[in-house]
Amino acid sequence: MPILPIVTYNDPVLRQKTTPVEALTPEIQSFINDMFETMYNSDGVGLAAPQVGSLHRIFVMDADPMADEDEETFGPLLFINPEIIEKKGDKITMDEGCLSIPEVTDKVTRPEKVVVNYRDDKFEEQTKEFDGWVARVIQHEYDHLEGVLFIDYLSAFRRRMHKSDLKEIDKGLRETSYPVKPK
Ligand code: NI
């Protein structure tokens, strides 16, 4: 399975909306396998299709490394055609980063829990509630499918703090430990 190069800020594909997948064809399955491989290779906890230049409405994740000892773990998770149908619980602030914005992290406030409707690894429809780290990663990856990046939530002041980093990434000058799409 090939490792796919990751698309970095400010590539226009990261701002496009994705299209639902109609069936779990061998091509789509092979693409999903590559997404998992690419995510693990880059030590990421989640990866959305636009981050490898595709507009399929798919993201993969494995938030187990981030789970607290008392939190439930899920192993690898696949979300095809996800829709967040409800957000609930307290608003929680946590540090976030993104493979497409290497070495930039900042605090983002999001709801504690989400209810997601999606298709699983057998293309069967599921509706499930998630909380904790899983809910956090789901919301971050889901945003990618809508063309939204975590830096969009930052204040103008915080954005300015990251300006030189973002410029460097935009120009393709930032070193990464994983393959990125050349600018
Ligand atoms: Ni991201």
Coordinates of N, CA and C and ligand atoms in Angstrom, one line a residue:
M1 N 0.8 -1.2 0.0 CA 0.0 0.0 0.0 C 0.9 1.2 0.0
P2 N 0.7 2.1 -0.9 CA 1.5 3.3 -1.0 C 1.1 4.4 0.1
I3 N 2.1 5.1 0.6 CA 1.9 6.2 1.4 C 1.7 7.4 0.5
L4 N 0.6 8.1 0.8 CA 0.2 9.3 -0.1 C 0.9 10.5 0.5
P5 N 1.3 11.4 -0.4 CA 1.8 12.7 0.1 C 0.7 13.6 0.7
I6 N 1.0 14.3 1.8 CA 0.0 15.1 2.4 C 0.0 16.5 1.9
V7 N -1.2 17.0 1.6 CA -1.4 18.3 1.0 C -1.3 19.3 2.2
T8 N -0.5 20.4 2.0 CA -0.4 21.3 3.1 C -1.0 22.7 2.8
Y9 N -1.2 23.4 3.9 CA -1.7 24.8 3.8 C -0.9 25.6 2.8
N10 N -1.4 26.3 2.0 CA -2.7 26.8 1.8 C -3.3 26.3 0.4
D11 N -3.1 25.0 0.2 CA -3.6 24.3 -1.1 C -5.1 24.5 -1.2
P12 N -5.6 24.9 -2.3 CA -7.0 25.1 -2.5 C -7.9 23.9 -2.2
V13 N -7.4 22.7 -2.4 CA -8.2 21.4 -2.2 C -8.6 21.4 -0.7
L14 N -7.9 22.0 0.2 CA -8.2 21.9 1.6 C -9.5 22.8 1.9
R15 N -9.8 23.6 0.9 CA -11.0 24.5 1.1 C -12.2 24.1 0.3
Q16 N -12.1 22.9 -0.3 CA -13.3 22.4 -1.1 C -14.1 21.5 -0.3
K17 N -15.4 21.5 -0.7 CA -16.4 20.6 0.0 C -16.3 19.2 -0.7
T18 N -16.5 18.2 0.1 CA -16.3 16.8 -0.4 C -17.7 16.3 -0.9
T19 N -17.6 15.2 -1.7 CA -18.8 14.6 -2.3 C -19.0 13.2 -1.7
P20 N -20.2 12.8 -1.4 CA -20.5 11.5 -0.8 C -20.1 10.4 -1.8
V21 N -19.6 9.3 -1.2 CA -19.2 8.1 -1.9 C -20.4 7.2 -2.1
E22 N -20.6 6.7 -3.4 CA -21.8 5.9 -3.7 C -21.8 4.5 -3.3
A23 N -20.6 3.9 -3.3 CA -20.4 2.5 -3.0 C -19.0 2.2 -2.6
L24 N -18.8 1.1 -1.8 CA -17.5 0.7 -1.4 C -16.8 -0.2 -2.5
T25 N -16.4 0.5 -3.5 CA -15.8 -0.2 -4.7 C -14.3 -0.6 -4.3
P26 N -13.7 -1.6 -5.0 CA -12.3 -1.9 -4.8 C -11.4 -0.7 -4.8
E27 N -11.7 0.3 -5.7 CA -10.9 1.5 -5.8 C -11.0 2.3 -4.5
I28 N -12.2 2.4 -4.0 CA -12.4 3.2 -2.7 C -11.8 2.5 -1.6
Q29 N -11.9 1.1 -1.5 CA -11.3 0.3 -0.4 C -9.8 0.5 -0.4
S30 N -9.2 0.5 -1.6 CA -7.8 0.6 -1.7 C -7.3 2.0 -1.3
F31 N -8.1 3.0 -1.7 CA -7.8 4.4 -1.2 C -7.9 4.5 0.3
I32 N -8.9 3.8 0.9 CA -9.0 3.9 2.4 C -7.8 3.2 3.0
N33 N -7.4 2.1 2.5 CA -6.2 1.4 3.0 C -5.0 2.3 3.0
D34 N -4.9 3.0 1.9 CA -3.8 4.0 1.7 C -3.9 5.1 2.7
M35 N -5.1 5.6 3.0 CA -5.3 6.7 4.0 C -4.8 6.2 5.4
F36 N -5.2 5.0 5.8 CA -4.8 4.5 7.1 C -3.2 4.4 7.1
E37 N -2.7 3.9 6.1 CA -1.2 3.7 6.0 C -0.5 5.1 6.1
T38 N -1.1 6.1 5.4 CA -0.5 7.4 5.4 C -0.7 8.1 6.8
M39 N -1.8 7.9 7.4 CA -2.0 8.4 8.8 C -1.0 7.8 9.8
Y40 N -0.9 6.5 9.8 CA 0.0 5.9 10.7 C 1.5 6.3 10.5
N41 N 1.8 6.4 9.2 CA 3.2 6.8 8.8 C 3.6 8.2 9.3
S42 N 2.6 9.0 9.4 CA 2.9 10.4 9.8 C 2.6 10.6 11.3
D43 N 2.3 9.5 12.0 CA 1.9 9.6 13.5 C 0.7 10.5 13.7
G44 N -0.2 10.6 12.7 CA -1.4 11.4 12.9 C -2.5 10.5 13.6
V45 N -3.4 11.2 14.3 CA -4.6 10.5 14.9 C -5.8 10.5 14.0
G46 N -5.7 11.3 12.9 CA -6.8 11.4 12.0 C -6.3 11.9 10.6
L47 N -7.0 11.5 9.6 CA -6.7 12.0 8.2 C -8.0 12.0 7.4
A48 N -8.2 13.2 6.7 CA -9.4 13.3 5.9 C -8.9 13.4 4.4
A49 N -9.8 12.9 3.5 CA -9.5 12.7 2.1 C -8.9 14.0 1.5
P50 N -9.4 15.2 1.7 CA -8.8 16.3 1.1 C -7.3 16.5 1.4
Q51 N -6.9 16.0 2.6 CA -5.5 16.1 3.0 C -4.6 15.3 2.1
V52 N -5.2 14.4 1.3 CA -4.3 13.6 0.3 C -4.8 14.0 -1.1
G53 N -5.5 15.1 -1.2 CA -5.9 15.6 -2.5 C -7.2 15.0 -3.1
S54 N -8.0 14.3 -2.3 CA -9.2 13.7 -2.8 C -10.4 14.4 -2.3
L55 N -11.5 14.4 -3.0 CA -12.7 15.0 -2.5 C -13.8 14.0 -2.2
H56 N -13.4 12.7 -1.9 CA -14.3 11.7 -1.4 C -14.7 12.1 0.1
R57 N -15.9 11.9 0.4 CA -16.4 12.3 1.8 C -16.0 11.2 2.8
I58 N -14.7 11.1 3.1 CA -14.2 10.0 3.9 C -13.1 10.6 4.9
F59 N -13.2 10.1 6.1 CA -12.0 10.3 7.0 C -11.7 9.1 7.8
V60 N -10.4 8.9 8.2 CA -10.0 7.8 9.0 C -9.4 8.4 10.3
M61 N -9.4 7.6 11.3 CA -8.8 8.1 12.6 C -8.5 6.9 13.5
D62 N -7.6 7.2 14.4 CA -7.3 6.2 15.5 C -6.8 7.1 16.6
A63 N -7.7 7.4 17.5 CA -7.4 8.4 18.6 C -6.9 7.6 19.9
D64 N -6.7 6.3 19.8 CA -6.3 5.6 21.0 C -5.1 6.1 21.7
P65 N -4.1 6.6 20.9 CA -2.9 7.1 21.6 C -3.2 8.3 22.5
M66 N -4.3 9.0 22.3 CA -4.6 10.2 23.0 C -5.6 9.9 24.2
A67 N -6.1 8.7 24.3 CA -7.2 8.4 25.2 C -6.6 8.4 26.7
D68 N -7.4 9.0 27.6 CA -7.1 8.9 29.0 C -7.3 7.4 29.4
E69 N -6.6 7.1 30.5 CA -6.7 5.7 31.0 C -8.2 5.2 31.2
D70 N -9.0 6.1 31.6 CA -10.4 5.7 31.9 C -11.3 5.8 30.7
E71 N -10.8 6.2 29.6 CA -11.6 6.4 28.4 C -11.7 5.2 27.5
E72 N -12.8 5.0 26.9 CA -13.0 3.9 26.0 C -12.1 4.0 24.8
T73 N -11.6 2.9 24.3 CA -10.8 3.0 23.1 C -11.5 2.3 21.9
F74 N -11.2 2.7 20.7 CA -12.0 2.2 19.6 C -11.1 1.6 18.5
G75 N -9.8 1.8 18.6 CA -8.9 1.3 17.5 C -9.2 2.1 16.2
P76 N -8.8 1.6 15.1 CA -9.0 2.3 13.8 C -10.5 2.5 13.5
L77 N -10.8 3.8 13.1 CA -12.2 4.1 12.8 C -12.3 4.7 11.4
L78 N -13.3 4.3 10.7 CA -13.5 4.8 9.3 C -14.9 5.4 9.2
F79 N -14.9 6.6 8.7 CA -16.2 7.3 8.5 C -16.4 7.6 7.1
I80 N -17.4 7.0 6.4 CA -17.7 7.3 5.0 C -19.0 8.1 5.0
N81 N -19.1 9.1 4.3 CA -20.2 10.0 4.2 C -20.8 10.5 5.5
P82 N -19.9 10.9 6.4 CA -20.4 11.3 7.8 C -21.2 12.6 7.7
E83 N -22.2 12.6 8.7 CA -22.9 13.9 8.9 C -23.0 14.0 10.5
I84 N -22.5 15.1 11.0 CA -22.7 15.3 12.4 C -24.1 15.8 12.6
I85 N -25.0 15.0 13.3 CA -26.4 15.4 13.4 C -26.7 16.1 14.7
E86 N -25.8 16.0 15.7 CA -26.1 16.7 16.9 C -24.7 16.9 17.6
K87 N -24.6 18.1 18.2 CA -23.5 18.4 19.1 C -24.0 18.7 20.5
K88 N -23.4 18.2 21.5 CA -23.9 18.4 22.9 C -22.8 18.3 23.9
G89 N -23.3 18.6 25.2 CA -22.3 18.6 26.3 C -21.7 19.9 26.4
D90 N -20.7 20.0 27.4 CA -20.0 21.2 27.7 C -19.1 21.6 26.5
K91 N -18.8 22.9 26.4 CA -17.7 23.3 25.5 C -16.4 23.1 26.1
I92 N -15.5 22.4 25.4 CA -14.2 22.0 25.9 C -13.1 22.7 25.1
T93 N -12.1 23.2 25.7 CA -10.9 23.8 25.0 C -9.7 22.9 25.1
M94 N -9.2 22.5 23.9 CA -8.0 21.6 23.8 C -7.1 22.1 22.8
D95 N -5.8 21.7 22.9 CA -4.8 22.0 21.8 C -5.1 21.1 20.6
E96 N -5.0 21.7 19.5 CA -5.2 21.0 18.2 C -4.0 21.3 17.3
G97 N -3.7 20.3 16.5 CA -2.7 20.5 15.4 C -3.3 19.8 14.2
C98 N -2.5 19.8 13.1 CA -3.0 19.2 11.8 C -1.8 18.8 10.9
L99 N -1.9 17.6 10.4 CA -0.8 17.2 9.5 C -0.6 18.2 8.3
S100 N -1.7 18.9 7.9 CA -1.6 19.8 6.8 C -1.0 21.2 7.2
I101 N -0.9 21.4 8.5 CA -0.3 22.6 9.0 C 0.8 22.3 10.0
P102 N 1.9 21.7 9.5 CA 2.9 21.1 10.4 C 3.4 22.0 11.5
E103 N 3.5 21.5 12.7 CA 4.1 22.2 13.9 C 3.3 23.4 14.3
V104 N 2.1 23.6 13.9 CA 1.3 24.7 14.4 C 0.3 24.1 15.3
T105 N 0.2 24.6 16.5 CA -0.9 24.1 17.4 C -1.5 25.3 18.1
D106 N -2.7 25.1 18.5 CA -3.4 26.2 19.3 C -4.7 25.6 19.9
K107 N -5.2 26.4 20.8 CA -6.4 26.0 21.5 C -7.7 26.2 20.7
V108 N -8.5 25.2 20.7 CA -9.8 25.3 20.0 C -10.9 24.8 20.9
T109 N -12.0 25.5 20.9 CA -13.1 25.2 21.8 C -14.2 24.5 21.0
R110 N -14.6 23.3 21.4 CA -15.6 22.5 20.7 C -16.5 21.8 21.7
P111 N -17.7 21.4 21.2 CA -18.6 20.7 22.1 C -18.0 19.3 22.5
E112 N -18.4 18.9 23.7 CA -17.8 17.6 24.2 C -18.2 16.4 23.5
K113 N -19.5 16.4 23.0 CA -20.0 15.2 22.4 C -20.6 15.4 21.0
V114 N -20.6 14.4 20.2 CA -21.3 14.5 18.9 C -22.0 13.2 18.6
V115 N -23.1 13.4 17.8 CA -23.8 12.2 17.3 C -23.5 12.3 15.8
V116 N -23.0 11.1 15.3 CA -22.7 11.1 13.8 C -23.4 10.0 13.1
N117 N -23.9 10.3 12.0 CA -24.5 9.3 11.1 C -23.4 9.1 10.0
Y118 N -23.1 7.9 9.7 CA -22.0 7.6 8.7 C -22.2 6.1 8.2
R119 N -21.3 5.8 7.2 CA -21.2 4.4 6.8 C -19.9 3.9 7.3
D120 N -19.9 2.6 7.7 CA -18.7 2.0 8.3 C -17.9 1.2 7.3
D121 N -17.0 0.4 7.8 CA -16.1 -0.4 6.9 C -16.8 -1.4 6.0
K122 N -18.1 -1.7 6.3 CA -18.9 -2.6 5.5 C -19.9 -1.8 4.7
F123 N -19.8 -0.5 4.7 CA -20.7 0.4 4.1 C -22.1 0.3 4.7
E124 N -22.2 -0.1 5.9 CA -23.4 -0.1 6.6 C -23.7 1.2 7.4
E125 N -24.9 1.6 7.4 CA -25.2 2.9 8.0 C -25.2 2.7 9.6
Q126 N -24.6 3.7 10.2 CA -24.5 3.7 11.7 C -24.9 5.1 12.2
T127 N -25.5 5.2 13.3 CA -25.6 6.5 14.0 C -25.1 6.2 15.4
K128 N -24.1 7.0 15.8 CA -23.4 6.7 17.1 C -23.1 8.0 17.8
E129 N -23.0 8.0 19.1 CA -22.6 9.1 19.9 C -21.2 8.9 20.4
F130 N -20.3 9.9 20.3 CA -18.9 9.8 20.7 C -18.6 11.0 21.7
D131 N -17.7 10.8 22.6 CA -17.2 11.9 23.4 C -15.7 11.7 23.6
G132 N -15.2 12.6 24.5 CA -13.7 12.6 24.8 C -12.9 12.9 23.5
W133 N -11.7 12.3 23.5 CA -10.8 12.5 22.4 C -11.4 12.1 21.0
V134 N -12.2 11.0 21.0 CA -12.7 10.6 19.8 C -13.6 11.7 19.2
A135 N -14.5 12.3 20.0 CA -15.4 13.3 19.6 C -14.6 14.6 19.1
R136 N -13.5 14.8 19.7 CA -12.6 15.9 19.3 C -12.0 15.7 17.9
V137 N -11.5 14.5 17.7 CA -10.8 14.2 16.4 C -11.9 14.1 15.3
I138 N -13.1 13.6 15.6 CA -14.1 13.5 14.7 C -14.5 14.9 14.2
Q139 N -14.6 15.9 15.1 CA -15.0 17.2 14.7 C -13.9 17.9 13.9
H140 N -12.7 17.7 14.2 CA -11.6 18.2 13.4 C -11.6 17.6 12.0
E141 N -11.7 16.3 11.9 CA -11.6 15.7 10.6 C -12.9 16.0 9.8
Y142 N -14.0 16.0 10.4 CA -15.3 16.4 9.8 C -15.1 17.8 9.1
D143 N -14.5 18.7 9.8 CA -14.3 20.0 9.3 C -13.6 20.0 8.0
H144 N -12.6 19.1 7.9 CA -11.8 19.0 6.6 C -12.7 18.7 5.5
L145 N -13.7 17.9 5.7 CA -14.6 17.5 4.6 C -15.5 18.6 4.2
E146 N -15.6 19.7 5.1 CA -16.4 20.9 4.8 C -15.4 22.0 4.3
G147 N -14.2 21.8 4.2 CA -13.2 22.8 3.8 C -12.8 23.8 4.9
V148 N -13.0 23.3 6.1 CA -12.7 24.1 7.3 C -11.4 23.6 8.0
L149 N -10.5 24.5 8.4 CA -9.3 24.1 9.1 C -9.4 24.7 10.6
F150 N -8.6 24.0 11.5 CA -8.7 24.5 12.9 C -8.3 25.9 13.1
I151 N -7.4 26.4 12.3 CA -7.0 27.8 12.4 C -8.1 28.8 12.1
D152 N -9.1 28.3 11.5 CA -10.3 29.2 11.2 C -11.0 29.6 12.5
Y153 N -10.8 28.9 13.5 CA -11.5 29.2 14.8 C -10.7 30.2 15.6
L154 N -9.5 30.5 15.3 CA -8.6 31.3 16.1 C -9.0 32.8 15.9
S155 N -8.7 33.5 16.9 CA -8.9 35.0 16.9 C -7.9 35.6 15.9
A156 N -8.2 36.8 15.4 CA -7.3 37.5 14.5 C -5.9 37.6 15.1
F157 N -5.9 37.8 16.4 CA -4.6 38.0 17.2 C -3.8 36.7 17.1
R158 N -4.5 35.6 17.4 CA -3.8 34.3 17.4 C -3.4 33.9 16.0
R159 N -4.2 34.2 15.0 CA -3.8 34.0 13.6 C -2.5 34.7 13.3
R160 N -2.4 36.0 13.7 CA -1.2 36.7 13.5 C 0.0 36.1 14.1
M161 N -0.2 35.5 15.3 CA 0.9 34.8 16.0 C 1.5 33.7 15.1
H162 N 0.7 33.1 14.3 CA 1.1 32.0 13.5 C 1.5 32.4 12.0
K163 N 1.4 33.7 11.8 CA 1.6 34.2 10.4 C 2.8 33.7 9.7
S164 N 4.0 33.8 10.4 CA 5.2 33.4 9.7 C 5.3 31.9 9.5
D165 N 4.8 31.1 10.4 CA 4.7 29.7 10.3 C 3.8 29.3 9.0
L166 N 2.7 30.0 9.0 CA 1.7 29.7 7.9 C 2.4 30.0 6.5
K167 N 3.1 31.1 6.5 CA 3.7 31.6 5.3 C 4.8 30.5 4.8
E168 N 5.6 30.1 5.8 CA 6.6 29.1 5.5 C 6.0 27.8 4.9
I169 N 4.9 27.4 5.6 CA 4.2 26.1 5.1 C 3.6 26.4 3.7
D170 N 3.0 27.5 3.5 CA 2.4 27.9 2.2 C 3.5 27.8 1.1
K171 N 4.7 28.3 1.4 CA 5.7 28.3 0.4 C 6.4 26.9 0.2
G172 N 6.0 26.0 1.1 CA 6.6 24.6 1.0 C 8.0 24.5 1.5
L173 N 8.3 25.4 2.5 CA 9.7 25.5 3.1 C 9.8 24.7 4.4
R174 N 8.7 24.3 4.9 CA 8.7 23.6 6.2 C 9.1 22.1 6.1
E175 N 10.1 21.7 6.9 CA 10.5 20.3 6.9 C 9.5 19.5 7.6
T176 N 9.2 18.3 7.1 CA 8.3 17.4 7.8 C 8.9 16.0 7.9
S177 N 8.4 15.2 8.8 CA 8.9 13.8 8.9 C 8.2 12.9 8.0
Y178 N 7.2 13.4 7.3 CA 6.4 12.6 6.3 C 6.3 13.3 5.0
P179 N 6.0 12.5 3.9 CA 6.0 13.1 2.6 C 4.8 14.1 2.4
V180 N 5.1 15.2 1.9 CA 4.1 16.2 1.6 C 4.1 16.5 0.1
K181 N 2.9 17.0 -0.4 CA 2.8 17.3 -1.9 C 3.7 18.6 -2.1
P182 N 4.6 18.5 -3.1 CA 5.4 19.7 -3.4 C 4.6 20.8 -3.9
K183 N 5.0 22.1 -3.6 CA 4.3 23.3 -4.0 C 4.7 23.6 -5.4
Ligands
NI1 NI -6.3 18.3 10.2

